[in-house]
Amino acid sequence: MVAMRGVYEFLSLPVIAYFLLGGPRIQKEYGLGMWGKLRLVYRMYHNTRKATTGTSFRAHVAMAAKILAVPRKTEGVIVECGCWKGGTTANLSLIADITRRRLIVYDSFEGLPEPATGDRWAHAFGTGAYKGELDEVRDNVARYGKIECCEFRKGWFSESLPGHKEPVVAAFVDVDYQNSLHDCVLYLWPHLTKQGWLFIDEYSRLDYCALFFSEWWWAKYFDRPPPGLLGAGCGIGVGQYFTGPLREKTPYQAPNSVGMTRKDFYGMWDYVPDGSGLEPRPYNGDAWTTTARLPEENAPRQLEKILERMEAEGNS
Ligand SMILES: C[S@@+](CC[C@H](N)C(=O)[O-])C[C@H]1O[C@@H](n2cnc3c(N)ncnc32)[C@H](O)[C@@H]1O
């Protein structure tokens, strides 16, 4: 089974390079031709076999695809919260190097914290788990990535993240506990650029993902509707089947992706067709999904577009 998985993953590398890193969105200014992309995917794959990591190279390539699509002129760093032994850090540092950005890594370097009350994903026996010493992480990144792009900020998120100042084009938050996620989103969200990305690893835990859909949370801390999370429950598609929930992991059913959202996304559940009296909360921000417009504005816009297209095709 393990050997089969290895073969499958190896053979899928060119497909991943072509489909995830192909297309016009990847900025040409980063100078990555097809070979460069294939080399990058291979290196990411290889690194995850050498340096310990809790996430897959597919997840890393998926993040690369989004970060490489951000033009260089958009100022901002890449952030990783929760690095464990640094396997993912090494791969993120490769992306940082290509895009000439800094990678800032936040971690306690003491493993998971003591559980906070009410945190459904925290356990007393988890305290100290996933501990990676700072030197160990540095060594892994120096060996498999680009250490010169990295800055390490040690401490509990509740103490280190409030001091964060730099604009962020992308943040990868893999922190296990709900309370840790809360701190990361609370302190990093204001720094995300207009279309900055936030990725998480625990996308298969629906109650964990709920933060991204909680009207209450987003109204309380940011006075805005929730952004939602693409891939909640199953991860964004990276070419592998995942029929979760996580009861067993077979080679073709392992979750291998990330969940993601963006600063300008809009994920409010404002579809209220039964006249229950609930009113969708209008959002005048510059949000990305079509639901950012009220239905009465949106439907005529769609119809207009269809009519324009029919006219252009001479079918009117
Ligand atoms: C599952 S590991 C991260 C795995 C890593 N992203 C990877 O791909 O290999 C979780 C990390 O989050 C860190 N962490 C969790 N909660 C934290 C907190 N409140 N403050 C600082 N670090 C925290 C832990 O020290 C640990 O390194």
XYZ file of N, CA and C in Angstrom, residues 48-274:
681
model
N 9.286 16.783 1.707
C 8.344 16.219 2.685
C 8.679 14.756 3.001
N 9.529 14.154 2.192
C 9.976 12.792 2.504
C 11.223 12.813 3.387
N 11.868 13.959 3.445
C 13.116 14.067 4.213
C 12.911 14.763 5.560
N 12.174 15.867 5.536
C 11.987 16.639 6.775
C 10.584 16.383 7.305
N 10.480 16.175 8.609
C 9.176 15.848 9.197
C 8.194 16.982 8.983
N 7.005 16.620 8.525
C 5.944 17.612 8.346
C 4.592 16.956 8.584
N 3.660 17.757 9.053
C 2.321 17.224 9.296
C 1.411 17.440 8.104
N 1.918 18.062 7.055
C 1.042 18.358 5.906
C 1.683 17.846 4.622
N 0.897 17.778 3.569
C 1.390 17.134 2.352
C 2.014 18.151 1.397
N 2.845 17.644 0.506
C 3.438 18.549 -0.490
C 2.360 19.118 -1.400
N 1.244 18.384 -1.554
C 0.149 18.915 -2.380
C -0.412 20.195 -1.766
N -0.545 20.167 -0.446
C -1.019 21.374 0.242
C -0.027 22.508 0.016
N 1.272 22.175 0.033
C 2.292 23.214 -0.145
C 2.243 23.775 -1.562
N 2.014 22.879 -2.540
C 1.944 23.359 -3.933
C 0.683 24.209 -4.122
N -0.396 23.805 -3.461
C -1.636 24.592 -3.568
C -1.396 26.008 -3.041
N -0.644 26.111 -1.932
C -0.351 27.451 -1.397
C 0.578 28.200 -2.347
N 1.542 27.471 -2.917
C 2.453 28.106 -3.886
C 1.654 28.697 -5.040
N 0.650 27.945 -5.501
C -0.146 28.402 -6.658
C -0.787 29.758 -6.362
N -1.251 29.937 -5.154
C -1.901 31.209 -4.808
C -0.874 32.317 -4.604
N 0.237 31.984 -3.972
C 1.232 33.034 -3.661
C 1.937 33.486 -4.943
N 2.167 32.536 -5.862
C 2.826 32.890 -7.125
C 1.909 33.711 -8.025
N 0.628 33.744 -7.679
C -0.313 34.538 -8.480
C -0.404 35.981 -7.969
N 0.245 36.246 -6.848
C 0.215 37.616 -6.300
C 1.350 38.406 -6.956
N 1.029 39.514 -7.603
C 2.100 40.276 -8.258
C 3.129 40.775 -7.255
N 4.345 40.873 -7.722
C 5.452 41.300 -6.858
C 5.190 42.664 -6.237
N 4.487 43.515 -6.987
C 4.293 44.886 -6.483
C 3.371 44.929 -5.248
N 2.633 43.855 -4.998
C 1.847 43.804 -3.754
C 2.804 43.517 -2.609
N 2.968 44.516 -1.787
C 3.934 44.378 -0.701
C 3.405 43.425 0.370
N 4.245 42.607 0.912
C 3.790 41.761 2.026
C 4.664 40.540 2.224
N 4.593 40.019 3.434
C 5.374 38.838 3.799
C 4.476 37.602 3.747
N 5.101 36.452 3.889
C 4.371 35.195 4.080
C 4.538 34.848 5.559
N 3.470 34.326 6.161
C 3.552 33.980 7.587
C 3.206 32.504 7.765
N 3.933 31.842 8.637
C 3.537 30.494 9.044
C 3.329 30.510 10.559
N 2.171 30.034 10.982
C 1.920 29.887 12.420
C 1.839 28.398 12.717
N 2.755 27.910 13.492
C 2.787 26.485 13.836
C 3.667 25.727 12.858
N 4.946 25.504 13.230
C 5.875 24.911 12.238
C 6.366 23.516 12.635
N 6.130 23.100 13.868
C 6.582 21.791 14.338
C 8.070 21.584 14.046
N 8.431 20.663 13.110
C 9.858 20.401 12.851
C 10.393 21.204 11.661
N 9.500 21.924 10.984
C 9.997 22.807 9.916
C 9.918 22.244 8.503
N 9.273 21.086 8.327
C 9.164 20.517 6.972
C 8.376 21.428 6.031
N 7.275 21.958 6.542
C 6.474 22.866 5.715
C 7.194 24.207 5.574
N 7.857 24.608 6.642
C 8.608 25.874 6.618
C 9.621 25.855 5.468
N 10.297 24.723 5.298
C 11.292 24.623 4.220
C 10.621 24.892 2.879
N 9.459 24.290 2.664
C 8.789 24.490 1.371
C 8.247 25.908 1.218
N 7.725 26.450 2.299
C 7.241 27.842 2.203
C 8.418 28.784 1.940
N 9.585 28.437 2.469
C 10.746 29.315 2.248
C 11.177 29.287 0.780
N 10.934 28.164 0.105
C 11.244 28.114 -1.339
C 10.344 29.093 -2.101
N 9.075 29.140 -1.688
C 8.139 30.072 -2.344
C 8.551 31.510 -2.013
N 8.955 31.722 -0.771
C 9.389 33.065 -0.368
C 10.588 33.494 -1.205
N 11.488 32.567 -1.448
C 12.692 32.894 -2.216
C 12.316 33.291 -3.655
N 11.452 32.486 -4.270
C 11.062 32.769 -5.664
C 10.357 34.125 -5.764
N 9.512 34.409 -4.777
C 8.710 35.637 -4.862
C 9.408 36.821 -4.168
N 10.613 36.580 -3.692
C 11.417 37.601 -3.006
C 10.640 38.254 -1.855
N 10.066 37.380 -1.039
C 9.351 37.847 0.153
C 10.012 37.255 1.388
N 9.660 37.790 2.541
C 10.159 37.216 3.779
C 9.152 36.212 4.312
N 9.636 35.181 4.965
C 8.760 34.212 5.626
C 8.946 34.388 7.131
N 7.872 34.779 7.792
C 7.947 34.957 9.250
C 7.259 33.771 9.916
N 7.977 33.117 10.807
C 7.477 31.882 11.418
C 7.218 32.104 12.905
N 5.967 31.902 13.295
C 5.594 32.038 14.702
C 5.368 30.657 15.302
N 5.963 30.415 16.438
C 5.705 29.149 17.155
C 6.202 29.310 18.590
N 5.637 28.482 19.463
C 6.130 28.463 20.847
C 7.482 27.771 20.899
N 7.716 26.865 19.933
C 8.852 25.941 19.949
C 8.843 25.130 21.261
N 7.651 25.037 21.839
C 7.452 24.200 23.033
C 6.270 23.262 22.825
N 5.774 23.217 21.592
C 4.623 22.362 21.292
C 3.311 23.045 21.635
N 2.248 22.235 21.715
C 0.914 22.783 21.951
C 0.785 23.316 23.374
N -0.037 24.350 23.544
C -0.199 24.932 24.880
C -1.140 24.107 25.750
N -1.329 24.550 26.981
C -2.342 23.941 27.845
C -3.709 24.287 27.267
N -4.670 23.380 27.389
C -5.975 23.663 26.774
C -6.718 24.796 27.454
N -7.388 25.610 26.655
C -8.235 26.667 27.222
C -9.638 26.103 27.386
N -10.370 26.624 28.352
C -11.730 26.133 28.598
C -12.583 26.306 27.342
N -13.357 25.277 27.045
C -14.297 25.370 25.933
C -13.695 25.019 24.578
N -12.400 24.736 24.560
C -11.757 24.401 23.282
C -12.014 22.920 22.986
N -12.849 22.652 21.984
C -13.257 21.268 21.713
C -12.128 20.404 21.166
N -11.076 21.035 20.673
C -10.007 20.252 20.063
C -8.751 20.189 20.929
N -8.847 20.700 22.154
C -7.670 20.693 23.037
C -7.822 19.630 24.126
N -6.700 19.008 24.480
C -6.718 17.991 25.535
C -5.497 18.180 26.413
N -5.662 17.877 27.697
C -4.529 18.034 28.613
C -3.346 17.190 28.138
N -3.623 15.981 27.608
C -2.496 15.133 27.203
C -1.795 15.643 25.949
N -2.387 16.657 25.318
C -1.759 17.221 24.109
C -0.707 18.272 24.428
N -0.692 18.742 25.672
C 0.244 19.817 26.028
C 1.686 19.390 25.729
N 2.367 20.195 24.949
C 3.766 19.885 24.592
C 3.909 19.032 23.344
N 2.765 18.540 22.811
C 2.868 17.719 21.594
C 3.289 18.602 20.416
N 3.834 17.994 19.402
C 4.330 18.700 18.204
C 5.398 19.730 18.553
N 6.248 19.343 19.484
C 7.319 20.273 19.841
C 8.488 20.139 18.860
N 8.928 21.246 18.340
C 10.146 21.264 17.524
C 11.042 22.338 18.121
N 12.274 21.992 18.394
C 13.202 23.007 18.932
C 13.531 23.981 17.813
N 13.757 25.225 18.175
C 14.081 26.239 17.170
C 15.292 25.824 16.331
N 16.333 25.282 16.976
C 17.537 24.892 16.223
C 17.256 23.772 15.229
N 16.384 22.870 15.639
C 16.005 21.750 14.776
C 15.289 22.282 13.515
N 14.393 23.230 13.741
C 13.637 23.817 12.625
C 14.600 24.559 11.702
N 15.464 25.368 12.296
C 16.458 26.108 11.495
C 17.278 25.141 10.641
N 17.741 24.040 11.254
C 18.567 23.062 10.527
C 17.814 22.500 9.337
N 16.551 22.120 9.562
C 15.761 21.550 8.468
C 15.583 22.551 7.332
N 15.308 23.787 7.693
C 15.093 24.794 6.648
C 16.411 25.072 5.920
N 17.511 25.121 6.678
C 18.805 25.384 6.037
C 19.135 24.255 5.058
N 18.772 23.041 5.426
C 19.108 21.895 4.587
C 18.182 21.766 3.377
N 16.900 22.041 3.580
C 15.945 21.744 2.497
C 15.287 22.981 1.882
N 15.486 24.132 2.488
C 14.821 25.326 1.951
C 15.770 26.483 1.846
N 15.282 27.655 2.141
C 16.090 28.887 2.031
C 16.023 29.620 3.370
N 16.967 29.322 4.232
C 16.943 29.881 5.587
C 17.085 31.396 5.569
N 17.763 31.924 4.526
C 18.005 33.379 4.495
C 16.712 34.176 4.312
N 15.615 33.503 3.900
C 14.336 34.219 3.746
C 13.539 34.243 5.053
N 14.014 33.512 6.063
C 13.147 33.261 7.234
C 13.490 34.104 8.452
N 12.453 34.397 9.178
C 12.626 35.034 10.497
C 11.758 34.244 11.477
N 12.322 33.874 12.616
C 11.573 33.061 13.576
C 11.190 33.912 14.784
N 9.914 33.851 15.152
C 9.453 34.615 16.310
C 8.852 33.644 17.328
N 9.597 33.471 18.391
C 9.240 32.449 19.380
C 8.266 33.013 20.419
N 7.292 32.210 20.811
C 6.390 32.623 21.889
C 4.988 32.089 21.666
N 4.160 32.207 22.717
C 2.750 31.837 22.558
C 2.084 32.876 21.668
N 1.185 32.430 20.801
C 0.587 33.349 19.821
C -0.043 34.568 20.508
N -0.675 34.329 21.660
C -1.367 35.440 22.325
C -0.380 36.537 22.741
N 0.909 36.179 22.827
C 1.909 37.182 23.217
C 2.722 37.684 22.027
N 2.992 36.800 21.060
C 3.860 37.218 19.943
C 3.073 37.909 18.822
N 1.875 37.401 18.513
C 1.170 37.923 17.331
C 0.647 39.358 17.463
N 0.276 39.820 18.672
C -0.174 41.214 18.744
C 0.905 42.198 18.273
N 2.162 41.767 18.292
C 3.254 42.652 17.850
C 3.489 42.601 16.349
N 2.707 41.792 15.623
C 2.944 41.684 14.181
C 2.612 43.000 13.476
N 3.479 43.430 12.563
C 3.282 44.745 11.927
C 3.179 44.657 10.390
N 3.856 43.700 9.788
C 4.025 43.685 8.333
C 2.740 43.292 7.601
N 2.489 43.864 6.410
C 1.384 43.352 5.592
C 1.656 41.895 5.216
N 0.581 41.132 5.081
C 0.722 39.678 4.859
C 0.001 39.295 3.561
N 0.719 38.733 2.609
C 0.042 38.273 1.381
C -0.538 36.876 1.563
N 0.058 36.085 2.460
C -0.471 34.741 2.712
C -0.011 34.251 4.069
N -0.927 33.605 4.784
C -0.576 33.035 6.084
C -1.038 31.584 6.114
N -0.171 30.724 6.593
C -0.544 29.322 6.789
C -0.619 29.072 8.287
N -1.819 28.711 8.727
C -2.079 28.563 10.152
C -2.406 27.094 10.425
N -1.473 26.411 11.051
C -1.669 24.980 11.346
C -1.380 24.794 12.830
N -2.406 25.027 13.652
C -2.163 25.188 15.082
C -3.034 24.291 15.972
N -3.799 23.438 15.366
C -4.574 22.394 16.038
C -5.713 22.869 16.948
N -5.406 23.705 17.910
C -6.421 24.064 18.902
C -7.271 25.249 18.437
N -8.537 25.231 18.861
C -9.443 26.326 18.473
C -8.968 27.655 19.040
N -8.449 27.603 20.268
C -8.008 28.845 20.900
C -6.794 29.440 20.181
N -5.934 28.563 19.679
C -4.761 29.037 18.940
C -5.204 29.624 17.601
N -6.171 28.970 16.964
C -6.700 29.496 15.692
C -7.308 30.880 15.913
N -8.061 30.992 16.997
C -8.687 32.276 17.338
C -7.620 33.382 17.412
N -6.530 33.116 18.122
C -5.468 34.132 18.260
C -4.863 34.472 16.899
N -4.606 33.445 16.097
C -3.949 33.692 14.800
C -4.836 34.540 13.898
N -6.117 34.180 13.806
C -7.000 34.932 12.902
C -7.208 36.350 13.448
N -7.405 36.442 14.759
C -7.646 37.750 15.373
C -6.500 38.728 15.097
N -5.268 38.261 15.267
C -4.132 39.187 15.162
C -3.574 39.316 13.752
N -3.817 38.314 12.896
C -3.234 38.424 11.550
C -4.200 39.025 10.531
N -5.498 38.792 10.727
C -6.478 39.232 9.731
C -6.313 40.714 9.363
N -6.156 41.602 10.345
C -6.032 43.022 9.978
C -4.829 43.296 9.082
N -3.828 42.438 9.101
C -2.621 42.671 8.305
C -2.685 42.044 6.921
N -3.696 41.212 6.672
C -3.791 40.600 5.347
C -3.998 41.705 4.319
N -3.333 41.580 3.185
C -3.520 42.558 2.114
C -4.949 42.414 1.576
N -5.339 43.317 0.710
C -6.723 43.362 0.241
C -7.232 41.990 -0.242
N -6.354 41.274 -0.938
C -6.741 39.936 -1.389
C -5.795 38.896 -0.794
N -5.384 39.142 0.448
C -4.441 38.235 1.107
C -5.106 36.909 1.467
N -4.314 35.844 1.422
C -4.821 34.478 1.648
C -4.567 34.023 3.068
N -5.513 33.266 3.605
C -5.286 32.584 4.870
C -5.628 31.103 4.673
N -4.635 30.254 4.916
C -4.804 28.804 4.750
C -4.832 28.132 6.115
N -5.617 27.072 6.231
C -5.550 26.280 7.466
C -5.415 24.801 7.112
N -4.919 24.056 8.076
C -4.766 22.616 7.855
C -5.977 21.826 8.338
N -6.621 22.293 9.404
C -7.658 21.446 10.033
C -9.020 21.560 9.332
N -8.999 21.556 8.026
C -10.232 21.782 7.261
C -11.215 20.618 7.366
N -10.752 19.444 7.836
C -11.680 18.313 7.903
C -12.521 18.345 9.186
N -12.187 19.265 10.102
C -12.980 19.385 11.337
C -13.997 20.507 11.149
N -15.225 20.116 10.944
C -16.225 21.127 10.581
C -16.458 22.150 11.690
N -16.465 21.673 12.954
C -16.708 22.644 14.030
C -15.537 23.609 14.176
N -14.351 23.156 13.813
C -13.157 24.011 13.847
C -13.263 25.083 12.751
N -13.721 24.641 11.583
C -13.875 25.578 10.454
C -14.977 26.593 10.720
N -15.837 26.290 11.710
C -17.014 27.132 11.941
C -16.638 28.572 12.234
N -15.442 28.786 12.761
C -15.018 30.167 13.043
C -15.168 31.031 11.779
N -14.858 30.446 10.638
C -14.861 31.223 9.396
C -16.275 31.506 8.888
N -17.249 30.892 9.527
C -18.649 31.115 9.130
C -19.456 31.763 10.251
N -18.785 32.056 11.358
C -19.516 32.553 12.522
C -19.819 34.047 12.391
N -21.080 34.329 12.187
C -21.488 35.733 12.055
C -21.158 36.485 13.343
N -21.394 35.782 14.453
C -21.148 36.381 15.767
C -19.676 36.777 15.906
N -18.770 35.866 15.586
C -17.323 36.095 15.772
C -16.853 37.269 14.920
N -17.267 37.263 13.650
C -16.763 38.299 12.733
C -17.384 39.658 13.033
N -18.640 39.658 13.509
C -19.263 40.933 13.880
C -18.565 41.480 15.124
N -18.289 40.588 16.084
C -17.686 41.026 17.352
C -16.279 41.586 17.155
N -15.440 40.867 16.390
C -14.041 41.284 16.319
C -13.724 42.203 15.142
N -14.501 42.092 14.060
C -14.135 42.884 12.868
C -15.296 43.649 12.247
N -16.447 43.586 12.871
C -17.609 44.294 12.363
C -17.811 44.047 10.867
N -17.768 42.805 10.495
C -17.975 42.438 9.096
C -18.618 41.050 9.045
N -19.198 40.698 7.910
C -19.739 39.347 7.799
C -18.597 38.334 7.692
N -18.852 37.077 7.982
C -17.778 36.079 7.909
C -17.287 35.879 6.475
N -16.008 35.522 6.327
C -15.471 35.317 4.974
C -15.739 33.924 4.416
N -16.097 32.962 5.300
C -16.251 31.580 4.834
C -14.890 30.908 4.671
N -14.934 29.651 4.266
C -13.684 28.891 4.074
C -13.897 27.917 2.932
N -13.111 28.050 1.869
C -13.201 27.076 0.781
C -12.540 25.782 1.229
N -13.208 24.669 0.978
C -12.618 23.382 1.326
C -12.983 22.903 2.720
N -13.880 23.615 3.415
C -14.270 23.164 4.758
C -14.844 21.759 4.656
N -14.286 20.833 5.397
C -14.775 19.453 5.378
C -13.960 18.540 4.491
N -13.451 19.048 3.380
C -12.768 18.147 2.441
C -11.474 18.732 1.879
N -11.214 20.018 2.114
C -9.998 20.625 1.549
C -10.218 21.041 0.116
N -9.455 22.015 -0.336
C -9.587 22.420 -1.737
C -9.053 21.295 -2.618
N -9.608 21.152 -3.776
C -9.265 20.016 -4.631
C -7.812 20.059 -5.085
N -7.050 19.028 -4.767
C -5.697 18.930 -5.305
C -5.484 17.553 -5.936
N -6.551 16.991 -6.437
C -6.412 15.773 -7.226
C -6.312 14.496 -6.430
N -6.902 14.459 -5.263
C -6.908 13.185 -4.552
C -8.261 13.024 -3.876
N -8.725 11.831 -3.824
C -10.041 11.609 -3.253
C -9.970 11.633 -1.742
N -10.940 12.278 -1.142
C -11.048 12.250 0.318
C -12.513 12.120 0.652
N -12.895 10.945 1.113
C -14.306 10.723 1.386
C -14.565 10.739 2.881
N -13.739 11.441 3.642
C -13.795 11.558 5.097
C -15.186 11.339 5.674
N -15.487 11.519 6.937
C -14.535 12.034 7.926
C -13.392 11.066 8.228
N -12.416 11.589 8.917
C -11.162 10.896 9.152
C -11.296 9.654 10.026
N -11.822 8.592 9.491
C -11.893 7.370 10.299
C -10.689 6.492 9.990
N -10.347 6.394 8.729
C -9.171 5.623 8.359
C -8.528 6.342 7.200
N -7.246 6.065 7.020
C -6.556 6.744 5.917
C -6.056 5.693 4.945
N -6.671 5.604 3.817
C -6.129 4.736 2.782
C -5.405 5.660 1.809
N -4.530 5.136 0.977
C -3.706 6.023 0.159
C -4.508 7.029 -0.644
N -5.652 6.599 -1.126
C -6.378 7.496 -2.012
C -7.462 8.266 -1.280
N -7.523 8.092 0.023
C -8.547 8.810 0.761
C -7.975 9.750 1.804
N -6.642 9.832 1.872
C -6.046 10.710 2.871
C -6.322 12.156 2.497
N -6.707 12.969 3.479
C -6.850 14.384 3.155
C -5.469 14.959 2.882
N -5.309 15.677 1.850
C -3.990 16.107 1.397
C -3.932 17.546 0.998
N -4.831 18.326 1.563
C -4.995 19.646 1.009
C -4.972 20.700 2.111
N -5.542 21.831 1.829
C -5.709 22.886 2.825
C -7.110 23.466 2.653
N -7.579 24.168 3.680
C -8.768 24.995 3.527
C -8.261 26.417 3.350
N -9.010 27.239 2.652
C -8.485 28.604 2.473
C -9.593 29.645 2.390
N -9.208 30.847 2.800
C -10.108 31.975 2.627
C -9.266 33.179 2.241
N -9.950 34.261 1.876
C -9.216 35.448 1.433
C -9.850 36.662 2.084
N -9.051 37.693 2.284
C -9.520 38.874 3.017
C -10.837 39.414 2.455
N -11.021 39.324 1.137
C -12.212 39.935 0.533
C -13.325 38.914 0.266
N -13.205 37.730 0.818
C -14.282 36.748 0.609
C -15.484 37.081 1.495
N -16.610 36.551 1.065
C -17.855 36.792 1.780
C -18.559 35.450 1.922
N -18.727 34.981 3.152
C -19.273 33.636 3.332
C -20.479 33.610 4.234
N -21.275 34.677 4.156
C -22.439 34.737 5.050
C -23.571 33.875 4.492
N -24.238 33.187 5.401
C -25.340 32.330 4.961
C -26.615 33.163 4.938
N -26.781 33.904 3.855
C -27.909 34.827 3.835
C -28.959 34.411 2.812
N -29.022 33.121 2.547
C -30.062 32.615 1.657
C -31.265 32.256 2.530
N -32.283 33.074 2.474
C -33.436 32.875 3.360
C -34.695 32.842 2.503
N -34.932 31.718 1.853
C -35.991 31.693 0.853
C -37.405 31.537 1.420
N -37.525 31.137 2.694
C -38.848 30.774 3.178
C -39.571 31.907 3.883
